[in-house]
Protein backbone atom coordinates (compact mmCIF):
# COMPACT_ATOMS: atom_id res chain seq x y z
CA UNK A 1 3.83 -6.01 0.20
CA UNK A 2 4.65 -4.99 -3.35
CA UNK A 3 4.41 -1.47 -4.68
CA UNK A 4 1.52 -0.72 -7.03
CA UNK A 5 2.45 -0.85 -10.68
CA UNK A 6 0.54 2.31 -11.48
CA UNK A 7 -0.86 4.87 -9.08
CA UNK A 8 -3.47 7.52 -9.74
CA UNK A 9 -1.00 10.40 -9.63
CA UNK A 10 -2.63 13.82 -9.78
CA UNK A 11 0.30 16.24 -9.94
CA UNK A 12 3.68 16.80 -11.42
CA UNK A 13 6.49 15.93 -8.98
CA UNK A 14 7.19 18.58 -6.35
CA UNK A 15 3.86 20.47 -6.43
CA UNK A 16 2.42 18.56 -3.47
CA UNK A 17 4.54 17.04 -0.68
CA UNK A 18 3.71 14.60 2.12
CA UNK A 19 4.02 15.83 5.69
CA UNK A 20 4.50 13.33 8.53
CA UNK A 21 3.07 14.11 11.98
CA UNK A 22 5.67 12.71 14.39
CA UNK A 23 3.13 12.80 17.23
CA UNK A 24 1.18 10.10 15.40
CA UNK A 25 3.75 8.17 13.32
CA UNK A 26 4.79 4.76 14.69
CA UNK A 27 7.21 3.86 11.89
CA UNK A 28 5.20 0.88 10.64
CA UNK A 29 6.38 1.49 7.04
CA UNK A 30 3.01 1.14 5.31
CA UNK A 31 3.85 4.38 3.47
CA UNK A 32 7.14 2.92 2.23
CA UNK A 33 5.35 -0.16 0.91
CA UNK A 34 2.74 1.71 -1.13
CA UNK A 35 4.62 4.77 -2.42
CA UNK A 36 5.36 4.37 -6.16
CA UNK A 37 7.84 7.28 -6.06
CA UNK A 38 10.03 6.04 -3.16
CA UNK A 39 9.39 9.21 -1.17
CA UNK A 40 9.57 7.63 2.31
CA UNK A 41 12.13 5.98 4.54
CA UNK A 42 11.79 4.66 8.09
CA UNK A 43 14.58 5.59 10.48
CA UNK A 44 15.32 6.76 14.00
CA UNK A 45 13.71 10.11 14.78
CA UNK A 46 16.13 13.05 14.73
CA UNK A 47 16.79 14.67 18.10
CA UNK A 48 15.55 18.03 16.77
CA UNK A 49 12.18 16.43 15.93
CA UNK A 50 12.04 14.40 19.16
CA UNK A 51 12.80 17.12 21.73
CA UNK A 52 9.71 19.33 21.17
CA UNK A 53 7.33 16.39 21.64
CA UNK A 54 5.41 15.98 24.87
CA UNK A 55 6.10 13.21 27.40
CA UNK A 56 3.32 10.92 26.14
CA UNK A 57 4.52 11.23 22.52
CA UNK A 58 8.12 10.56 23.59
CA UNK A 59 7.01 7.48 25.52
CA UNK A 60 5.03 6.20 22.53
CA UNK A 61 8.06 6.66 20.28
CA UNK A 62 10.27 4.73 22.71
CA UNK A 63 7.73 1.89 22.73
CA UNK A 64 7.84 1.81 18.92
CA UNK A 65 11.63 1.75 18.72
CA UNK A 66 12.12 5.49 18.04
CA UNK A 67 11.31 4.83 14.37
CA UNK A 68 9.33 7.27 12.21
CA UNK A 69 8.79 7.99 8.53
CA UNK A 70 10.86 10.69 6.86
CA UNK A 71 10.44 12.03 3.33
CA UNK A 72 13.93 12.42 1.84
CA UNK A 73 12.45 12.31 -1.65
CA UNK A 74 9.43 14.54 -1.02
CA UNK A 75 10.11 16.43 -4.26
CA UNK A 76 9.27 13.22 -6.18
CA UNK A 77 5.73 13.05 -4.74
CA UNK A 78 2.98 13.10 -7.36
CA UNK A 79 0.06 13.32 -4.90
CA UNK A 80 -1.44 9.88 -5.52
CA UNK A 81 -2.51 9.78 -1.85
CA UNK A 82 -1.67 6.09 -1.33
CA UNK A 83 0.46 6.94 1.72
CA UNK A 84 -2.38 8.88 3.35
CA UNK A 85 -4.74 5.96 2.88
CA UNK A 86 -2.21 3.31 3.94
CA UNK A 87 -1.05 4.95 7.19
CA UNK A 88 -2.82 3.20 10.09
CA UNK A 89 -2.10 6.14 12.42
CA UNK A 90 -3.37 8.80 9.99
CA UNK A 91 0.02 10.50 10.41
CA UNK A 92 0.48 11.65 6.80
CA UNK A 93 -1.08 14.61 5.05
CA UNK A 94 -0.46 16.14 1.65
CA UNK A 95 0.22 19.85 1.30
CA UNK A 96 1.35 22.27 -1.37
CA UNK A 97 5.15 22.57 -1.52
CA UNK A 98 6.65 25.76 -0.12
């Protein structure tokens, strides 16, 4: 899947950031494919993010290879919303940066 040439970006970078819900994310990388700003990466969930999850969420993560989306370049987000729409698990939301 190729990245869109031009997205309908609504904000300057860093005003809005994507937040990934690790209880829902299955690391399918749809967000990586659509993000024009390269905000996302798929990698193994950090232990600090894994430990607070409940048994069912931990089991689901093991089934999906312990892979989730992280946002190492969240400050580049321009709030186009393509990631929110593309995520099949509805695991991504946009929120105002802290």
